[in-house]
XYZ file of C-alpha atoms in Angstrom:
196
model
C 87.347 57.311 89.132
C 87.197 60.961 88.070
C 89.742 63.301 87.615
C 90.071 65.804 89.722
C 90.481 69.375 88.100
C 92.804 71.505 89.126
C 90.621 74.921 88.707
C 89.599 75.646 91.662
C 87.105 78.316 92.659
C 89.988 79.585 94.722
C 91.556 80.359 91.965
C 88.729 82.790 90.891
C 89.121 84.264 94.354
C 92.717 85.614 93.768
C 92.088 88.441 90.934
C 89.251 89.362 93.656
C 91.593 90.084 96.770
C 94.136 91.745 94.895
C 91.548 94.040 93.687
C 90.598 94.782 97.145
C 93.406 96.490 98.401
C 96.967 97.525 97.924
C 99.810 94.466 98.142
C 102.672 96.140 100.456
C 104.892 93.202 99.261
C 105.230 94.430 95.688
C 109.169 95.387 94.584
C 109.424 98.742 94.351
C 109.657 98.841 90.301
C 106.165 96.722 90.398
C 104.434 99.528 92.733
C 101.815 101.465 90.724
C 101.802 105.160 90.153
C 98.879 106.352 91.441
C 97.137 109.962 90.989
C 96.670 111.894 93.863
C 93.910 113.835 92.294
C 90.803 111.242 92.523
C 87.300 112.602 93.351
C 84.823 112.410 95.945
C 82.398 110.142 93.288
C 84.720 107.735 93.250
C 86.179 107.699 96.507
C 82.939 106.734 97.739
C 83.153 102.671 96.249
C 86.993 102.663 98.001
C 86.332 103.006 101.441
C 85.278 99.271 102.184
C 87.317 98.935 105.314
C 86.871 95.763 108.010
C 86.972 96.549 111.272
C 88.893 93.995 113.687
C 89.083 93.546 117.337
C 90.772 90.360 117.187
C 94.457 91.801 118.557
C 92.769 94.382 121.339
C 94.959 94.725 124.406
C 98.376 93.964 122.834
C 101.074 96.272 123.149
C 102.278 99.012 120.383
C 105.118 97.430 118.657
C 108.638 98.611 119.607
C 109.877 99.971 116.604
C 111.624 103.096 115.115
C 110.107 105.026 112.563
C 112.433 107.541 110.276
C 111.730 111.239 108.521
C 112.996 111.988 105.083
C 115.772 114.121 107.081
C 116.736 110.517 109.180
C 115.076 111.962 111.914
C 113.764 108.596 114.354
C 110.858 108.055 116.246
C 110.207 105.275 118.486
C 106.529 104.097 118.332
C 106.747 103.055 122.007
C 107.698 106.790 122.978
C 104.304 107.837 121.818
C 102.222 106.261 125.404
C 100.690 109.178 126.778
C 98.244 110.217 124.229
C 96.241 107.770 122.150
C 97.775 107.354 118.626
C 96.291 105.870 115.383
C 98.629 104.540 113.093
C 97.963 104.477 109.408
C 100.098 101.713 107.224
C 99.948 103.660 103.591
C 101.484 104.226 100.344
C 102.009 106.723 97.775
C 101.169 104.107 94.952
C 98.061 102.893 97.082
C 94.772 104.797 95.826
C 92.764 104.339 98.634
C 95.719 105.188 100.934
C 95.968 108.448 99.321
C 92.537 108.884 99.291
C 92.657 108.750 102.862
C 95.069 111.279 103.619
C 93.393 114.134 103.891
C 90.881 112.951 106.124
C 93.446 112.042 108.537
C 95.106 115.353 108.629
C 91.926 116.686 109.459
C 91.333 114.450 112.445
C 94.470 115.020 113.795
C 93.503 118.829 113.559
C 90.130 117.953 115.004
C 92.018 116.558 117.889
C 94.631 117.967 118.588
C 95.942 116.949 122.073
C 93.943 113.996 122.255
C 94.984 111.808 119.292
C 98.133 111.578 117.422
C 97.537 110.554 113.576
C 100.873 108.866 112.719
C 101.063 107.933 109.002
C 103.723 105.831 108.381
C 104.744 105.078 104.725
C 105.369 101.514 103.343
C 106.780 102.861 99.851
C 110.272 100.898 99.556
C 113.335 103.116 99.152
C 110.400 105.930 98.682
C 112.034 108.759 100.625
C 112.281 111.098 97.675
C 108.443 110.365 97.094
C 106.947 110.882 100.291
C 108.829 113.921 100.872
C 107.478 115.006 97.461
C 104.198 113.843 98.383
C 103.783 115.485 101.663
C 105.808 118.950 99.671
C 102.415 119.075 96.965
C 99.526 118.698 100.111
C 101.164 120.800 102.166
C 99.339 118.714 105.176
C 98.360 120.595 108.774
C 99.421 117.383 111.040
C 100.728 114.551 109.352
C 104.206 113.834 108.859
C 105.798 112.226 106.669
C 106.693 108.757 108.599
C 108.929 105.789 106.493
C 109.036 102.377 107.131
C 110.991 100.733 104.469
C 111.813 97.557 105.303
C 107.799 97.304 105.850
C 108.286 96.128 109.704
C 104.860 97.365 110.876
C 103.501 95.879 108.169
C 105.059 92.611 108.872
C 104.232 92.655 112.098
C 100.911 93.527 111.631
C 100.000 90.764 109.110
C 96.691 91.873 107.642
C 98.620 91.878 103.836
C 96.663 94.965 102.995
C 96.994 98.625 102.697
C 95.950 100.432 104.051
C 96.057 99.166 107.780
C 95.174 101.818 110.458
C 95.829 100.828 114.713
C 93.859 102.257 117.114
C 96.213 102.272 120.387
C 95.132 103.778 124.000
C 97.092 106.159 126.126
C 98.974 103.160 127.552
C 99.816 101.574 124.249
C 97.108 99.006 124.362
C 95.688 98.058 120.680
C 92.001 98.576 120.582
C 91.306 97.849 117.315
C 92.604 98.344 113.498
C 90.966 99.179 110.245
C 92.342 96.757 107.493
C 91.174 98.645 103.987
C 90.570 102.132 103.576
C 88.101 103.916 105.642
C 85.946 107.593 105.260
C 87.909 109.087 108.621
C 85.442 112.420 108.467
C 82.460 109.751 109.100
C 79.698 109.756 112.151
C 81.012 105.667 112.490
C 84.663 107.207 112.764
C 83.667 109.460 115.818
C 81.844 106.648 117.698
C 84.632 104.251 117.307
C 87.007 106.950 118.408
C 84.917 108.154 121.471
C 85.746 105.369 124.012
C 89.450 105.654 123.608
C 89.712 109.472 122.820
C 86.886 110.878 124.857
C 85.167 114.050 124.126
């Protein structure tokens, strides 16, 4: 009888997915530094985003969010206006890649979608604030979640994870890996929930 070898081509699969996007379980003293300074050129191979549909129609999670100052904001408070949700981090490239296309589509839509980014750095208050202090952003604010609930409860094990939610707090669908926000594809999959 042969022996069965314990290489696997599983095994070859692993260096693959954690190459393809940022591991929001990492200790804080493993999370990467990364520069906030990358170019378009190469911004172009990182948005490789999935979109999923899989959890549309369940409801926004009831949990608080915090400020750098402390200041709390519960994610359920937000039905009124649809909301996207961005799981990021400042060690995550293609999270900060992301960032300032997000501010600009919460500019672009001002009264019809909130952009929440919420940051999954642990025990990062010091560098978010310090982060959102250098880009001196138009609408985002500088969200923590350090205890990593939403991502948690989310469960996609990548980052970052962006939620679509309606005006009634109803999930419509989530982008697990980064995404280019300023994109045609980006306005079509925003045009049911947010309208024109």
């Amino acid at each position: 009888m042969p022996l069965i070898s314990f290489r696997s081509p599983i095994l070859l699969l692993i260096p693959a997915l954690a190459a393809a996007g940022c591991d929001r379980q990492a200790a804080p003293d493993s999370q990467p530094q990364t520069s906030a300074t990358a170019t378009e050129s190469s911004a172009q191979g990182e948005f490789n985003g999935t979109l999923d549909i899989a959890s549309r129609g369940k409801d926004m999670p009831d949990f608080t969010v915090t400020d750098p100052s402390g200041k709390a904001l519960k994610l359920r408070d937000l039905k009124g206006t649809p909301v996207l949700v961005n799981l990021w981090a400042t060690w995550c490239g293609p999270c900060v890649l992301e960032m300032p296309m997000l501010d600009k589509l919460g500019v672009d839509n001002v009264g019809k979608l909130r952009v929440l980014t919420v940051s999954q750095d642990m025990g990062g208050n010091d560098k978010v604030a310090q982060f959102f202090g250098d880009k001196k952003f138009a609408k985002l604010e500088p969200w923590l979640d350090p205890d990593n609930n939403l991502g948690f409860f989310y469960e996609t094990g990548m980052l970052p994870t962006t939620v679509l939610y309606d005006a009634k707090g109803k999930e419509v669908w989530r982008m697990i890996g980064a995404h280019d926000w300023s994109s045609a594809r980006t306005a079509a999959m925003l045009a049911e929930t947010v309208g024109k």
